[in-house]
């Protein structure tokens, strides 16, 4: 049985399954989410509902948070009734993709309040959150890592990126840029193939047996594009947010992002056309419309 009481803020599509895995591991949970429906399955399993992030931080030794945007991450961490207003927790693990700038800012503010930030963005989608097969990128002081590693291992494989705030966020943004890029270029290639008379499924099978295979051809196309469901489980709005963050951070570092800028523009178009809540595989729909084809099979 685990020894810590854990707080979990943000029990939605990703946070809910991760919090559930902590209950499976025997942790006592104090939880909060602005959407009451998101907390009900966990309350039914014994989690205690808190009225605010501050209450979670006052009832827990370690607080985890999973939020959709940098602004919400900052509000939960530092805003009125935020984590920093609590009186018990000393370690906060942020599982969100919020960018290195946000991580550095929160780490600095936390230090003034005797709090330590563990920057721990995750990759692997809802399926990975449910199955405990996420990639968990972690940056924090080494002594803190030793404390939180047993908790984070419930979510998947850990990758320690160093003790500087934001390095895990940098790794996550690089990964998400590549994932979005694979989807864009695969959509373009398959649209061309179909326009030229090649069956979409046959072309995907060829790509997956050849040098062009990638995460989109191996997973996203078979699961969500070829069947026409466009329901992979990651929204256009979040993918667009991640890629924008990546390009902005890279430009601030002096790293050119020529291909990345094109991917950002494709996501901007998809976001404008199908909405932020659409699945990010809807990028393929944009190519279908432009090329006058359907990629099914």
CSV table of C-alpha atoms in Angstrom, one decimal:
chain,number,residue,atom,x,y,z
A,1,UNK,CA,0.0,0.0,0.0
A,2,UNK,CA,1.3,3.5,-0.9
A,3,UNK,CA,2.3,5.8,1.9
A,4,UNK,CA,1.4,9.2,0.3
A,5,UNK,CA,-2.0,10.9,0.1
A,6,UNK,CA,-2.1,12.1,-3.5
A,7,UNK,CA,-3.9,15.1,-4.9
A,8,UNK,CA,-5.1,15.1,-8.5
A,9,UNK,CA,-6.4,18.2,-10.3
A,10,UNK,CA,-7.9,17.7,-13.7
A,11,UNK,CA,-9.6,14.4,-14.1
A,12,UNK,CA,-10.7,14.6,-17.7
A,13,UNK,CA,-9.9,12.4,-20.7
A,14,UNK,CA,-6.3,12.0,-19.7
A,15,UNK,CA,-6.3,12.8,-16.1
A,16,UNK,CA,-9.2,10.6,-15.2
A,17,UNK,CA,-7.5,7.3,-16.3
A,18,UNK,CA,-4.2,8.3,-14.7
A,19,UNK,CA,-6.0,9.1,-11.4
A,20,UNK,CA,-7.7,5.8,-11.7
A,21,UNK,CA,-4.4,4.0,-12.0
A,22,UNK,CA,-3.3,5.6,-8.7
A,23,UNK,CA,-6.4,4.3,-7.0
A,24,UNK,CA,-5.5,0.8,-8.5
A,25,UNK,CA,-2.1,1.2,-6.9
A,26,UNK,CA,-3.6,1.8,-3.5
A,27,UNK,CA,-3.1,5.6,-3.1
A,28,UNK,CA,-5.6,7.7,-1.3
A,29,UNK,CA,-6.8,10.4,-3.6
A,30,UNK,CA,-8.1,13.9,-3.1
A,31,UNK,CA,-9.4,15.2,-6.5
A,32,UNK,CA,-10.7,18.4,-8.1
A,33,UNK,CA,-12.1,19.2,-11.6
A,34,UNK,CA,-14.2,22.1,-12.8
A,35,UNK,CA,-16.5,19.6,-14.5
A,36,UNK,CA,-18.3,17.6,-11.8
A,37,UNK,CA,-19.0,14.8,-14.3
A,38,UNK,CA,-15.3,14.1,-14.6
A,39,UNK,CA,-14.9,13.4,-10.9
A,40,UNK,CA,-17.9,11.0,-10.4
A,41,UNK,CA,-16.2,7.7,-11.5
A,42,UNK,CA,-13.3,8.4,-9.2
A,43,UNK,CA,-15.5,9.4,-6.2
A,44,UNK,CA,-17.5,6.2,-6.7
A,45,UNK,CA,-14.2,4.3,-6.2
A,46,UNK,CA,-13.3,6.1,-3.0
A,47,UNK,CA,-11.6,9.4,-4.0
A,48,UNK,CA,-12.3,12.4,-1.9
A,49,UNK,CA,-13.8,15.5,-3.7
A,50,UNK,CA,-12.1,18.8,-3.0
A,51,UNK,CA,-13.7,22.2,-3.8
A,52,UNK,CA,-10.5,23.9,-5.1
A,53,UNK,CA,-6.9,23.3,-6.0
A,54,UNK,CA,-6.0,24.9,-2.7
A,55,UNK,CA,-8.1,22.3,-0.8
A,56,UNK,CA,-6.4,19.5,-2.7
A,57,UNK,CA,-3.0,20.9,-1.8
A,58,UNK,CA,-4.1,21.2,1.8
A,59,UNK,CA,-5.2,17.5,1.9
A,60,UNK,CA,-2.3,15.9,0.0
A,61,UNK,CA,1.5,15.3,0.3
A,62,UNK,CA,2.0,15.4,-3.4
A,63,UNK,CA,-0.3,17.1,-6.0
A,64,UNK,CA,-0.6,16.1,-9.7
A,65,UNK,CA,-2.3,18.2,-12.3
A,66,UNK,CA,-3.4,17.5,-15.9
A,67,UNK,CA,-4.6,20.6,-17.7
A,68,UNK,CA,-5.3,21.5,-21.4
A,69,UNK,CA,-3.5,24.9,-21.8
A,70,UNK,CA,-0.6,26.9,-20.2
A,71,UNK,CA,-3.0,29.6,-18.9
A,72,UNK,CA,-5.1,27.0,-17.0
A,73,UNK,CA,-1.9,25.4,-15.7
A,74,UNK,CA,-0.8,28.8,-14.3
A,75,UNK,CA,-4.2,29.6,-12.8
A,76,UNK,CA,-4.4,26.2,-11.1
A,77,UNK,CA,-0.8,26.5,-9.8
A,78,UNK,CA,-0.6,30.2,-8.8
A,79,UNK,CA,-4.1,31.7,-9.0
A,80,UNK,CA,-6.6,32.5,-6.3
A,81,UNK,CA,-7.4,29.2,-4.5
A,82,UNK,CA,-4.6,27.6,-6.5
A,83,UNK,CA,-2.2,25.0,-5.4
A,84,UNK,CA,0.2,27.6,-4.0
A,85,UNK,CA,-2.5,28.6,-1.5
A,86,UNK,CA,-2.5,25.1,0.1
A,87,UNK,CA,-0.8,24.4,3.4
A,88,UNK,CA,0.4,20.8,3.1
A,89,UNK,CA,1.8,19.6,-0.3
A,90,UNK,CA,5.4,20.4,-1.0
A,91,UNK,CA,5.7,18.7,-4.4
A,92,UNK,CA,3.6,19.4,-7.5
A,93,UNK,CA,3.8,17.2,-10.6
A,94,UNK,CA,2.5,18.9,-13.7
A,95,UNK,CA,1.5,16.3,-16.3
A,96,UNK,CA,0.3,18.9,-18.8
A,97,UNK,CA,1.9,20.1,-22.0
A,98,UNK,CA,2.4,23.7,-21.1
A,99,UNK,CA,5.8,24.6,-22.6
A,100,UNK,CA,9.2,25.3,-21.0
A,101,UNK,CA,8.4,29.0,-20.4
A,102,UNK,CA,5.4,28.1,-18.2
A,103,UNK,CA,7.4,25.5,-16.4
A,104,UNK,CA,10.2,27.9,-15.6
A,105,UNK,CA,7.8,30.6,-14.4
A,106,UNK,CA,5.9,28.2,-12.1
A,107,UNK,CA,9.1,26.7,-10.7
A,108,UNK,CA,10.4,30.1,-9.8
A,109,UNK,CA,7.1,31.1,-8.1
A,110,UNK,CA,6.9,27.8,-6.3
A,111,UNK,CA,10.4,28.1,-5.0
A,112,UNK,CA,9.4,31.3,-3.1
A,113,UNK,CA,6.6,29.3,-1.5
A,114,UNK,CA,8.8,26.2,-0.5
A,115,UNK,CA,7.2,24.1,-3.3
A,116,UNK,CA,9.0,22.0,-5.9
A,117,UNK,CA,7.7,21.6,-9.4
A,118,UNK,CA,8.1,18.3,-11.2
A,119,UNK,CA,7.7,18.9,-14.9
A,120,UNK,CA,6.3,15.6,-16.3
A,121,UNK,CA,4.4,15.9,-19.6
A,122,UNK,CA,3.1,12.6,-21.0
A,123,UNK,CA,2.7,11.1,-24.4
A,124,UNK,CA,0.7,8.1,-25.6
A,125,UNK,CA,-2.9,9.3,-25.7
A,126,UNK,CA,-6.0,8.1,-23.8
A,127,UNK,CA,-5.2,4.5,-24.6
A,128,UNK,CA,-1.8,4.9,-23.0
A,129,UNK,CA,-3.3,6.6,-20.0
A,130,UNK,CA,-5.7,3.7,-19.5
A,131,UNK,CA,-3.2,1.0,-20.0
A,132,UNK,CA,-0.3,2.6,-18.2
A,133,UNK,CA,1.9,2.7,-21.3
A,134,UNK,CA,2.6,6.4,-21.5
A,135,UNK,CA,6.0,7.9,-22.1
A,136,UNK,CA,6.5,10.2,-19.1
A,137,UNK,CA,9.2,12.9,-19.5
A,138,UNK,CA,10.5,14.2,-16.2
A,139,UNK,CA,12.6,17.2,-15.1
A,140,UNK,CA,13.1,18.0,-11.4
A,141,UNK,CA,15.8,17.9,-8.8
A,142,UNK,CA,17.3,14.4,-8.5
A,143,UNK,CA,16.2,13.9,-4.9
A,144,UNK,CA,12.7,14.8,-5.8
A,145,UNK,CA,12.8,12.4,-8.7
A,146,UNK,CA,13.6,9.6,-6.3
A,147,UNK,CA,10.4,10.5,-4.4
A,148,UNK,CA,8.0,10.8,-7.3
A,149,UNK,CA,9.3,8.0,-9.6
A,150,UNK,CA,7.3,5.3,-7.9
A,151,UNK,CA,4.1,7.3,-8.4
A,152,UNK,CA,4.9,8.2,-12.1
A,153,UNK,CA,5.8,4.6,-12.9
A,154,UNK,CA,2.1,3.8,-12.6
A,155,UNK,CA,1.6,5.8,-15.8
A,156,UNK,CA,4.3,4.2,-18.0
A,157,UNK,CA,7.9,4.5,-18.9
A,158,UNK,CA,9.9,7.3,-17.3
A,159,UNK,CA,12.5,9.4,-19.1
A,160,UNK,CA,14.5,11.7,-16.8
A,161,UNK,CA,15.6,14.8,-18.8
A,162,UNK,CA,17.5,16.6,-16.0
A,163,UNK,CA,17.1,18.9,-13.1
A,164,UNK,CA,16.3,22.2,-15.0
A,165,UNK,CA,12.7,23.3,-15.1
A,166,UNK,CA,11.3,23.0,-18.7
A,167,UNK,CA,13.6,20.4,-20.2
A,168,UNK,CA,10.8,17.8,-20.1
A,169,UNK,CA,8.5,20.2,-21.8
A,170,UNK,CA,11.0,20.8,-24.5
A,171,UNK,CA,11.2,17.1,-25.2
A,172,UNK,CA,7.4,16.8,-25.2
A,173,UNK,CA,7.0,19.6,-27.7
A,174,UNK,CA,9.6,18.1,-30.0
A,175,UNK,CA,7.7,14.8,-30.0
A,176,UNK,CA,4.3,16.4,-30.6
A,177,UNK,CA,5.7,18.4,-33.5
A,178,UNK,CA,6.9,15.2,-35.1
A,179,UNK,CA,3.6,13.4,-34.5
A,180,UNK,CA,1.7,16.2,-36.2
A,181,UNK,CA,4.2,16.4,-39.0
A,182,UNK,CA,3.8,12.7,-39.7
A,183,UNK,CA,0.1,13.1,-40.0
A,184,UNK,CA,0.3,16.0,-42.3
A,185,UNK,CA,2.8,14.5,-44.7
A,186,UNK,CA,1.1,11.1,-44.7
A,187,UNK,CA,-2.2,12.8,-45.6
A,188,UNK,CA,-0.5,14.6,-48.5
A,189,UNK,CA,1.1,11.4,-49.8
A,190,UNK,CA,-2.0,9.2,-49.5
A,191,UNK,CA,-4.1,11.9,-51.2
A,192,UNK,CA,-1.7,12.0,-54.1
A,193,UNK,CA,-1.7,8.2,-54.3
A,194,UNK,CA,-5.5,7.9,-54.3
A,195,UNK,CA,-5.7,10.7,-56.9
A,196,UNK,CA,-3.3,8.7,-59.0
A,197,UNK,CA,-5.4,5.5,-58.8
A,198,UNK,CA,-3.8,3.7,-55.9
A,199,UNK,CA,-6.2,2.2,-53.2
A,200,UNK,CA,-5.6,4.0,-49.9
A,201,UNK,CA,-5.3,0.9,-47.8
A,202,UNK,CA,-2.9,-0.7,-50.3
A,203,UNK,CA,-0.7,2.4,-50.3
A,204,UNK,CA,-0.7,2.5,-46.4
A,205,UNK,CA,0.3,-1.2,-46.4
A,206,UNK,CA,3.1,-0.3,-48.9
A,207,UNK,CA,4.3,2.6,-46.8
A,208,UNK,CA,4.3,0.5,-43.6
A,209,UNK,CA,6.5,-2.1,-45.3
A,210,UNK,CA,8.8,0.5,-46.7
A,211,UNK,CA,11.0,3.4,-45.6
A,212,UNK,CA,8.1,5.9,-45.3
A,213,UNK,CA,6.4,4.2,-42.4
A,214,UNK,CA,5.6,6.5,-39.4
A,215,UNK,CA,3.2,6.8,-36.5
A,216,UNK,CA,0.5,8.2,-38.8
A,217,UNK,CA,0.7,5.4,-41.3
A,218,UNK,CA,1.1,2.7,-38.7
A,219,UNK,CA,-1.6,3.8,-36.2
A,220,UNK,CA,-3.6,7.0,-37.0
A,221,UNK,CA,-4.6,6.2,-40.6
A,222,UNK,CA,-5.6,2.5,-40.0
A,223,UNK,CA,-7.6,3.5,-36.8
A,224,UNK,CA,-9.2,6.8,-37.7
A,225,UNK,CA,-8.7,7.9,-41.4
A,226,UNK,CA,-9.2,4.8,-43.6
A,227,UNK,CA,-12.4,3.8,-41.8
A,228,UNK,CA,-13.6,7.5,-42.0
A,229,UNK,CA,-14.2,7.8,-38.2
A,230,UNK,CA,-11.7,10.5,-37.5
A,231,UNK,CA,-11.8,9.6,-33.8
A,232,UNK,CA,-8.2,8.9,-32.8
A,233,UNK,CA,-8.7,10.7,-29.5
A,234,UNK,CA,-6.6,13.9,-29.6
A,235,UNK,CA,-8.2,17.2,-30.5
A,236,UNK,CA,-7.1,19.6,-33.2
A,237,UNK,CA,-7.1,22.4,-30.7
A,238,UNK,CA,-4.6,20.7,-28.4
A,239,UNK,CA,-2.4,19.6,-31.3
A,240,UNK,CA,-2.4,23.2,-32.7
A,241,UNK,CA,-1.6,24.5,-29.2
A,242,UNK,CA,1.3,22.1,-28.8
A,243,UNK,CA,2.8,22.9,-32.3
A,244,UNK,CA,2.4,26.7,-31.7
A,245,UNK,CA,4.2,26.4,-28.4
A,246,UNK,CA,7.0,24.4,-30.1
A,247,UNK,CA,7.5,26.9,-32.9
A,248,UNK,CA,7.4,29.8,-30.5
A,249,UNK,CA,10.0,28.2,-28.1
A,250,UNK,CA,12.2,27.2,-31.0
A,251,UNK,CA,12.2,30.7,-32.5
A,252,UNK,CA,13.1,32.1,-29.0
A,253,UNK,CA,16.0,29.7,-28.9
A,254,UNK,CA,17.2,30.7,-32.4
A,255,UNK,CA,16.3,27.4,-33.9
A,256,UNK,CA,14.6,27.7,-37.4
A,257,UNK,CA,11.5,25.7,-37.9
A,258,UNK,CA,10.8,25.7,-41.6
A,259,UNK,CA,8.8,22.4,-41.8
A,260,UNK,CA,7.3,23.1,-38.4
A,261,UNK,CA,5.9,26.4,-39.5
A,262,UNK,CA,4.1,24.6,-42.4
A,263,UNK,CA,2.7,22.0,-40.0
A,264,UNK,CA,1.4,24.8,-37.7
A,265,UNK,CA,-0.3,26.4,-40.7
A,266,UNK,CA,-2.0,23.1,-41.6
A,267,UNK,CA,-3.3,22.8,-38.1
A,268,UNK,CA,-4.5,26.4,-38.1
A,269,UNK,CA,-6.5,25.6,-41.3
A,270,UNK,CA,-7.9,22.4,-39.8
A,271,UNK,CA,-8.8,24.2,-36.5
A,272,UNK,CA,-10.6,27.0,-38.4
A,273,UNK,CA,-12.5,24.6,-40.7
A,274,UNK,CA,-13.5,21.8,-38.3
A,275,UNK,CA,-13.1,23.4,-34.9
A,276,UNK,CA,-10.8,22.9,-31.9
A,277,UNK,CA,-12.9,20.0,-30.6
A,278,UNK,CA,-12.5,18.0,-33.8
A,279,UNK,CA,-10.0,15.1,-33.9
A,280,UNK,CA,-6.6,16.1,-35.2
A,281,UNK,CA,-6.8,13.4,-37.8
A,282,UNK,CA,-9.2,15.8,-39.5
A,283,UNK,CA,-6.1,17.2,-41.1
A,284,UNK,CA,-6.7,14.3,-43.6
A,285,UNK,CA,-10.1,15.8,-44.4
A,286,UNK,CA,-8.5,19.0,-45.4
A,287,UNK,CA,-6.4,17.1,-47.9
A,288,UNK,CA,-9.3,15.1,-49.1
A,289,UNK,CA,-11.2,18.3,-49.9
A,290,UNK,CA,-8.3,20.0,-51.6
A,291,UNK,CA,-7.5,16.9,-53.7
A,292,UNK,CA,-11.1,15.9,-54.4
A,293,UNK,CA,-10.6,12.4,-53.1
A,294,UNK,CA,-11.5,10.1,-50.2
A,295,UNK,CA,-8.9,8.1,-48.4
A,296,UNK,CA,-10.8,5.0,-47.3
A,297,UNK,CA,-10.1,1.3,-47.2
